[in-house]
PDB file of C-alpha atoms in Angstrom:
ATOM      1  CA  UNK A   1     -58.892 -38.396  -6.393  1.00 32.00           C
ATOM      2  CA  UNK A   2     -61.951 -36.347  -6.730  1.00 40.00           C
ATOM      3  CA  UNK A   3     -63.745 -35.009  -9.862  1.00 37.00           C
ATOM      4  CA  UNK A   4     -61.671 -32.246 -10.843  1.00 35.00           C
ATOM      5  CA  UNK A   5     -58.609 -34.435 -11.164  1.00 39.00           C
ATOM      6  CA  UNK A   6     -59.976 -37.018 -13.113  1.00 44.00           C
ATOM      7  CA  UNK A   7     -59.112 -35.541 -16.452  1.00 42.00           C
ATOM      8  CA  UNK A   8     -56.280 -37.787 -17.287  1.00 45.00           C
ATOM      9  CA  UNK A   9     -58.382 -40.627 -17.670  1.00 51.00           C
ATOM     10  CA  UNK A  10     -61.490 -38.646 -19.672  1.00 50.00           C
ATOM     11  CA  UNK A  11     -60.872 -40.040 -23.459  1.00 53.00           C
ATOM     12  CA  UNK A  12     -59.077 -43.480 -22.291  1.00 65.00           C
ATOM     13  CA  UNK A  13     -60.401 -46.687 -24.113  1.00 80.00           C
ATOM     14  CA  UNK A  14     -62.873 -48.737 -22.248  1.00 78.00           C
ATOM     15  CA  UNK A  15     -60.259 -51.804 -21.544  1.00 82.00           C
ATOM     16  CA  UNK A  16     -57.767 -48.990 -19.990  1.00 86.00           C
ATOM     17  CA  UNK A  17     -59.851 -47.480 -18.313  1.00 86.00           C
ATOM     18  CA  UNK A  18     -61.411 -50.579 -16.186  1.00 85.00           C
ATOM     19  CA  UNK A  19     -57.820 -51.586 -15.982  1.00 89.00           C
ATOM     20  CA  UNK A  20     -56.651 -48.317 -14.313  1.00 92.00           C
ATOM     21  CA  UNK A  21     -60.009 -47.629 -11.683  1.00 93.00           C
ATOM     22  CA  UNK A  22     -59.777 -51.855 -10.818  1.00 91.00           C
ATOM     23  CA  UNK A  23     -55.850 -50.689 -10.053  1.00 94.00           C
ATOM     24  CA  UNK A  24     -57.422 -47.951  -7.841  1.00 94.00           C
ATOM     25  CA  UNK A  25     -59.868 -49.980  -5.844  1.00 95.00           C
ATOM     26  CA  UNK A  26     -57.591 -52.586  -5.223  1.00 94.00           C
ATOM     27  CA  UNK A  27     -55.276 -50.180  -3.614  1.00 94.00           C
ATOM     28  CA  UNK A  28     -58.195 -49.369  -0.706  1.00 96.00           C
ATOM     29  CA  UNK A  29     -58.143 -50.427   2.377  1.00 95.00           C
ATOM     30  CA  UNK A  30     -61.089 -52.090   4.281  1.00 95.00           C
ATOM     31  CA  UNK A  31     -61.522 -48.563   6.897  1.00 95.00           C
ATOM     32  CA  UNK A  32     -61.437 -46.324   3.817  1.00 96.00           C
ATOM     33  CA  UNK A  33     -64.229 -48.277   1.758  1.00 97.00           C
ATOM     34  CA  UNK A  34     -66.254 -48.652   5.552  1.00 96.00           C
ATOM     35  CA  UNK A  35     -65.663 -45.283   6.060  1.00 96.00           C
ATOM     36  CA  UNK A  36     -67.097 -44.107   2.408  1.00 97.00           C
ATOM     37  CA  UNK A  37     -69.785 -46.354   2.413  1.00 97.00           C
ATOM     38  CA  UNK A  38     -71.649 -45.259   5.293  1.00 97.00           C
ATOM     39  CA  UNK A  39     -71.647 -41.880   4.093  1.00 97.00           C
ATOM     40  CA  UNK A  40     -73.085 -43.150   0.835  1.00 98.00           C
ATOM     41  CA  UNK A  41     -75.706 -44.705   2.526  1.00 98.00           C
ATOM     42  CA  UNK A  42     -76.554 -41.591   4.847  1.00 98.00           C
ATOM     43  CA  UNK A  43     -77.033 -39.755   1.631  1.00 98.00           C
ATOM     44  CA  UNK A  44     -78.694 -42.232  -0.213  1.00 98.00           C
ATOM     45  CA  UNK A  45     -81.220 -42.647   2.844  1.00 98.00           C
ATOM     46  CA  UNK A  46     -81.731 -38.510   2.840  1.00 98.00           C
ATOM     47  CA  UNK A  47     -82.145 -39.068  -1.034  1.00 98.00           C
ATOM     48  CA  UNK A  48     -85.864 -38.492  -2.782  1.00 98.00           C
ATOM     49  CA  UNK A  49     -85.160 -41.370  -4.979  1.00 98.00           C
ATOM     50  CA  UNK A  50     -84.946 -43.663  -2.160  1.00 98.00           C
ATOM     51  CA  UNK A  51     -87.543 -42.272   0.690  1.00 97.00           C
ATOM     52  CA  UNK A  52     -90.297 -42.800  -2.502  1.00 97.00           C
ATOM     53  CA  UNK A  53     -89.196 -45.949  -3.524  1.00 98.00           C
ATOM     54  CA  UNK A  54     -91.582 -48.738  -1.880  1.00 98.00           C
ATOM     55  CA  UNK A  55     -89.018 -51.623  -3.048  1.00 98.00           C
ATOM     56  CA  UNK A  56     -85.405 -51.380  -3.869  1.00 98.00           C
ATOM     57  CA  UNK A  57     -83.390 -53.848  -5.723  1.00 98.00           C
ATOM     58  CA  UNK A  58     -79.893 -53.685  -4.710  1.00 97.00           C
ATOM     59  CA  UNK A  59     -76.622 -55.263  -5.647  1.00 96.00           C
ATOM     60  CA  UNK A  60     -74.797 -58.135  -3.066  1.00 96.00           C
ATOM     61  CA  UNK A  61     -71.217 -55.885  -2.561  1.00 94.00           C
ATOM     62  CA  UNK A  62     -68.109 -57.334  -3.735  1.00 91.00           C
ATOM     63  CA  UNK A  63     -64.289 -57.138  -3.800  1.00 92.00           C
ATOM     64  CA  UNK A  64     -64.132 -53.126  -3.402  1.00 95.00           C
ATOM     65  CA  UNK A  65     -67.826 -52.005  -4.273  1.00 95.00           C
ATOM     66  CA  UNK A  66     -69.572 -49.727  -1.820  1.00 96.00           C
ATOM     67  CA  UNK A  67     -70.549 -51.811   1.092  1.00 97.00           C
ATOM     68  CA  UNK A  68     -74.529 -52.438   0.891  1.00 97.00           C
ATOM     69  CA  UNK A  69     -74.892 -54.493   3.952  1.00 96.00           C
ATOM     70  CA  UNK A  70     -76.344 -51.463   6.089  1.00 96.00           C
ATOM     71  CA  UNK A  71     -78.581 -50.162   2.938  1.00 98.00           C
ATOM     72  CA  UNK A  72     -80.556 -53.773   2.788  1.00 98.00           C
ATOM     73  CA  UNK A  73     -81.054 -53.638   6.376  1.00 97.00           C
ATOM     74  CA  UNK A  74     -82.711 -50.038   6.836  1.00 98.00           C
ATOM     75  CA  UNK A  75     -84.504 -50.887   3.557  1.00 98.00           C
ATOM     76  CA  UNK A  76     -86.035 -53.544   5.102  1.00 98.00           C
ATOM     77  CA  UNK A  77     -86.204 -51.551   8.260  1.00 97.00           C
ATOM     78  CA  UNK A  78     -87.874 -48.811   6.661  1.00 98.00           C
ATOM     79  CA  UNK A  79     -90.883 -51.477   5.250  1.00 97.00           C
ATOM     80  CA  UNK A  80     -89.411 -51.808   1.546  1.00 98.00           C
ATOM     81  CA  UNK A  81     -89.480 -54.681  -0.466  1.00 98.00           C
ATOM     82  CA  UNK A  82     -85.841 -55.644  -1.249  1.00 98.00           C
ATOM     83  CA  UNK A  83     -84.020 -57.906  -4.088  1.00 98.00           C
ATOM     84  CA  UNK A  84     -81.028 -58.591  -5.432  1.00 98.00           C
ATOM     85  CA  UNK A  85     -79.576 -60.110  -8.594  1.00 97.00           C
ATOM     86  CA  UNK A  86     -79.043 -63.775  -9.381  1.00 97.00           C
ATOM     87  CA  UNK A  87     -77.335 -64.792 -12.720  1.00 95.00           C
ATOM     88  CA  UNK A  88     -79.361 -66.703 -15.111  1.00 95.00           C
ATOM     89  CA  UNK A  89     -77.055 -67.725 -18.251  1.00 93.00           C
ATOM     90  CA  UNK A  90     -76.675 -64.429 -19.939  1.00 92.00           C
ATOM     91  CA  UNK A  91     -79.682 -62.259 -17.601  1.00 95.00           C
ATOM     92  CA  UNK A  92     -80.161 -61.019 -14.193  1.00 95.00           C
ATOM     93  CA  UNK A  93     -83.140 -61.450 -12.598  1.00 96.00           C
ATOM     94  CA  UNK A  94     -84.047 -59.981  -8.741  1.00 97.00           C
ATOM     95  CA  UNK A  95     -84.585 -62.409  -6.234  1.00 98.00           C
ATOM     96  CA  UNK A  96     -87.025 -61.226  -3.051  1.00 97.00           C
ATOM     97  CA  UNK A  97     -83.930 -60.832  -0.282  1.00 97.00           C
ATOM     98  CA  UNK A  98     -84.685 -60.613   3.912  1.00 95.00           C
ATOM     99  CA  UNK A  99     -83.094 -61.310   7.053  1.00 92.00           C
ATOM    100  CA  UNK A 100     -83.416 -65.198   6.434  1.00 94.00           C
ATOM    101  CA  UNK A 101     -81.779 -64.686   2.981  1.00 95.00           C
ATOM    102  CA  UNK A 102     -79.619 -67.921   2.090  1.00 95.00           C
ATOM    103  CA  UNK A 103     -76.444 -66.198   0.239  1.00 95.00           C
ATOM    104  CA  UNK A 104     -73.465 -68.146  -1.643  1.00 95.00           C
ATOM    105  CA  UNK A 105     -71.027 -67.391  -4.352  1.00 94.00           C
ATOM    106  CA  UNK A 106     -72.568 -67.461  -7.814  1.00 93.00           C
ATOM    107  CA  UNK A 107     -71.276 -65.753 -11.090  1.00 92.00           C
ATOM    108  CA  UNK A 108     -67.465 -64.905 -10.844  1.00 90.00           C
ATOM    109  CA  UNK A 109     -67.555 -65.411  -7.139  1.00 91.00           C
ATOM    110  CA  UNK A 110     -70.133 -62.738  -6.755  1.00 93.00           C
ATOM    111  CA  UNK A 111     -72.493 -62.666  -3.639  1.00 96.00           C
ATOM    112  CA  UNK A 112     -76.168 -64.068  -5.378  1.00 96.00           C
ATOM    113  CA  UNK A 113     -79.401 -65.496  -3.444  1.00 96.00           C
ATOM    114  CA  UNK A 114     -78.882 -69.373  -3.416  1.00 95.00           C
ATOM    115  CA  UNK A 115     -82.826 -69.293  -4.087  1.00 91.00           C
ATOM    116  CA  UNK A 116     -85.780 -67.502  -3.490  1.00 90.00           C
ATOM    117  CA  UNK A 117     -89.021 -65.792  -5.064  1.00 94.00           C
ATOM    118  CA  UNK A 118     -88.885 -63.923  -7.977  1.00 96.00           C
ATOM    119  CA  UNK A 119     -89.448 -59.725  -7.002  1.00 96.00           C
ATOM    120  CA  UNK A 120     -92.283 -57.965  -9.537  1.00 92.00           C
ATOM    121  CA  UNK A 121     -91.714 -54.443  -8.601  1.00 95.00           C
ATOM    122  CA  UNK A 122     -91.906 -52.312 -11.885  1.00 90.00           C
ATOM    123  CA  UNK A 123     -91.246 -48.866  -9.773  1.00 92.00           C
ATOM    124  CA  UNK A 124     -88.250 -50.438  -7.739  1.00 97.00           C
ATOM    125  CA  UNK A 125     -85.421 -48.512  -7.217  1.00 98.00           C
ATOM    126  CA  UNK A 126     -82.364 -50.004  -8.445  1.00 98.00           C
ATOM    127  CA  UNK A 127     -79.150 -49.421  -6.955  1.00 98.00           C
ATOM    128  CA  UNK A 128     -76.116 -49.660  -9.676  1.00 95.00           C
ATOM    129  CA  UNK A 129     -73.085 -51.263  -9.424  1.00 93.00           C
ATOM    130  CA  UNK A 130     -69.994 -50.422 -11.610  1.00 91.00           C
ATOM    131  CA  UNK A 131     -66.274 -49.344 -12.466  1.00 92.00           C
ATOM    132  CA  UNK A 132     -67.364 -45.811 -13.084  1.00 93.00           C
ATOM    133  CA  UNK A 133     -69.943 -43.127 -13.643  1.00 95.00           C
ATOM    134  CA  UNK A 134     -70.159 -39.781 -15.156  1.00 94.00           C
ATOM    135  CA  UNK A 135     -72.158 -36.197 -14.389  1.00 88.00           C
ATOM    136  CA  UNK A 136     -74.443 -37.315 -17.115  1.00 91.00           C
ATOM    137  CA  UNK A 137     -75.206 -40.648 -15.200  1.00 94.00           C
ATOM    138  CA  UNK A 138     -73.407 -42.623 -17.939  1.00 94.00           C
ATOM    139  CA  UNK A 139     -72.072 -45.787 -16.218  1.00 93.00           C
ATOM    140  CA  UNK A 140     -69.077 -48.312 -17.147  1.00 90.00           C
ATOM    141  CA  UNK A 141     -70.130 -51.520 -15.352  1.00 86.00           C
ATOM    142  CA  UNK A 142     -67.597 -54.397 -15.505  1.00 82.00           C
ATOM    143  CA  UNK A 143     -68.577 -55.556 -18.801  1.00 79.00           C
ATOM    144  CA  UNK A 144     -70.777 -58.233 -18.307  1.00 84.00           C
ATOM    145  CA  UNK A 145     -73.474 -55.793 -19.759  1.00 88.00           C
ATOM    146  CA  UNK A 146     -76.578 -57.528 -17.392  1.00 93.00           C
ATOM    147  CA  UNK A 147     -77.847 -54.229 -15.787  1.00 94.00           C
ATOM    148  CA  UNK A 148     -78.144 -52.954 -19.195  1.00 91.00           C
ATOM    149  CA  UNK A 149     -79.692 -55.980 -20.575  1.00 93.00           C
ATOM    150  CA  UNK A 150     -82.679 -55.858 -17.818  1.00 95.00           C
ATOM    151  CA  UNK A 151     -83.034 -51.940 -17.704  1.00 95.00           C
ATOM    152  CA  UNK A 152     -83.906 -52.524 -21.231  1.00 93.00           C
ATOM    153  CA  UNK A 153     -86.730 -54.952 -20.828  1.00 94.00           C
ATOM    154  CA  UNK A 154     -87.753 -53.529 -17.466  1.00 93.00           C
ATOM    155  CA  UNK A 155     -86.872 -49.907 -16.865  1.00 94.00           C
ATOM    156  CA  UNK A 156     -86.578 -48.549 -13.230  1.00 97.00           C
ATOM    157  CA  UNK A 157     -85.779 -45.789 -11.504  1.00 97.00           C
ATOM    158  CA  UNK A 158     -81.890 -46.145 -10.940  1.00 98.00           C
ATOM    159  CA  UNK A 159     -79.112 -44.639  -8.465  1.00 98.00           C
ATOM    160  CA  UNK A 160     -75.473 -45.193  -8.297  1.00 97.00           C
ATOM    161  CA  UNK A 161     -73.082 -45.046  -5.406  1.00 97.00           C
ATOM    162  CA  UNK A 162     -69.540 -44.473  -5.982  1.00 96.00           C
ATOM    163  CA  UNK A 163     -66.014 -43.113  -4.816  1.00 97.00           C
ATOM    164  CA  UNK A 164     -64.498 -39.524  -6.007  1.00 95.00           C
ATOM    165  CA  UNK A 165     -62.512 -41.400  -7.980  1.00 95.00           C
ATOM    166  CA  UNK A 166     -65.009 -43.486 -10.031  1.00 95.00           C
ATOM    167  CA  UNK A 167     -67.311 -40.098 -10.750  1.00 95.00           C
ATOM    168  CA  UNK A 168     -65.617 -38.935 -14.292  1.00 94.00           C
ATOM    169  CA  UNK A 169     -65.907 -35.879 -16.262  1.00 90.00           C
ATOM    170  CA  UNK A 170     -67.418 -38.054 -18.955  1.00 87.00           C
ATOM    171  CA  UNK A 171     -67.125 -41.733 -20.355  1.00 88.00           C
ATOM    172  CA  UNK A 172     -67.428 -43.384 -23.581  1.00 79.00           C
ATOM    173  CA  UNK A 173     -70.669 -44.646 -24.222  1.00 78.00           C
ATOM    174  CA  UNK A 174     -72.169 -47.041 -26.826  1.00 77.00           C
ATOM    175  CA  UNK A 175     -76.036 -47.440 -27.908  1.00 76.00           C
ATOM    176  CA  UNK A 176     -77.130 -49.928 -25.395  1.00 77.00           C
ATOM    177  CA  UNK A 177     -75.471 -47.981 -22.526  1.00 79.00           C
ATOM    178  CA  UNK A 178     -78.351 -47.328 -19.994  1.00 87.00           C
ATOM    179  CA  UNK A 179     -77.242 -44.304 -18.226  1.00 92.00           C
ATOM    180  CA  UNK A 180     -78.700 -44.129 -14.189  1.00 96.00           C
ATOM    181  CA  UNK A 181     -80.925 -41.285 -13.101  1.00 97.00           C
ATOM    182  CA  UNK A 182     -78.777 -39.976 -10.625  1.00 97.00           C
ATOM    183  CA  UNK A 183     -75.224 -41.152  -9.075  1.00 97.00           C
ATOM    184  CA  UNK A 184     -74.118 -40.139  -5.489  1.00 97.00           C
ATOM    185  CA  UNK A 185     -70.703 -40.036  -4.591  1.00 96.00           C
ATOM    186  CA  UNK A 186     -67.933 -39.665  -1.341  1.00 96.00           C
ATOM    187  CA  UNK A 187     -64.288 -39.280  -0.882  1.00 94.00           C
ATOM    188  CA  UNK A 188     -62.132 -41.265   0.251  1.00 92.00           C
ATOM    189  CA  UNK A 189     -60.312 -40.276   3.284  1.00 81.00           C
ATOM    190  CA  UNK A 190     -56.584 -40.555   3.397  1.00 77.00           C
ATOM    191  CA  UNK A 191     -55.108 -43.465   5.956  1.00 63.00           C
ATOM    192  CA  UNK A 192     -53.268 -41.863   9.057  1.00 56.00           C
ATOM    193  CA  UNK A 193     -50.564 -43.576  10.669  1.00 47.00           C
TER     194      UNK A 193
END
């Protein structure tokens, strides 16, 4: 479903909405997300944002997110500091992430650092997670509201990688919504038998 078919869903309520694109990610297969994410990643790589950034904080992938496996391993490659999130009660905070990188289920079963040093970048790029994005880089995360909540104290350069699907003419936004700088999206290519 690419952008110009995403009317139906423009004007939904929030709770619909994140009903209806979870119903739409479940339905993916593993070669379709694979197949999507490494083009997000070639075009994130080929991206200003990211050949500037000296660090990038980036998001553990989960369930049907964009696959970020390859991005923290050419980010490393390509000499930037890397960290990802760790739930602290109600906060985030990015924990310095490499090769040696200890990894378990943390907050809702979500990929976190089991420990590890505290990352101090103020220019870091941060790459967004969420249910869906618009033109105007207005972003409907899962609800949790913790990306907003440190963009807020700390703000940062951010990107967002999504499907066709998940790019929307526009979303409803509230007040604390942080929208991202830029979002980057692919297709997803149909499954032949």
């Amino acid at each position: 479903m690419g952008y110009n078919r995403v009317k139906e869903v423009s004007g939904m309520e929030k709770a619909a909405l994140r009903a209806l694109l979870r119903e739409r990610k479940r339905a993916l297969t593993e070669a379709q997300i694979q197949r999507a994410s490494e083009r997000l990643a070639q075009a994130l790589f080929a991206h200003p944002m990211y050949r500037c950034a000296k660090a990038l904080y980036a998001y553990l992938s989960y369930n049907q997110e964009v696959r970020t496996e390859a991005i923290l391993r050419r980010a490393l490659t390509d000499g930037k500091r890397v960290a990802v999130p760790k739930v602290f009660g109600d906060e985030i905070r990015f924990l310095r992430f490499d090769e040696n990188t200890r990894i378990a289920l943390g907050y809702k079963g979500i990929p976190e650092p089991i420990d590890g040093e505290p990352a101090q970048d103020r220019d870091a790029l941060v790459l967004m997670p969420g249910l869906a994005f618009d033109r105007a880089g207005h972003r409907m995360g899962y609800g949790g509201g913790f990306y907003d909540r440190f963009l807020a104290k700390e703000p940062h350069p951010t990107i967002a990688l999504c499907y066709d699907f998940q790019l929307l003419s526009d979303l409803p936004v509230q007040a604390h919504d942080i929208p991202v700088d830029a979002v980057l999206s692919a297709p997803i290519a149909e499954e032949t038998v």
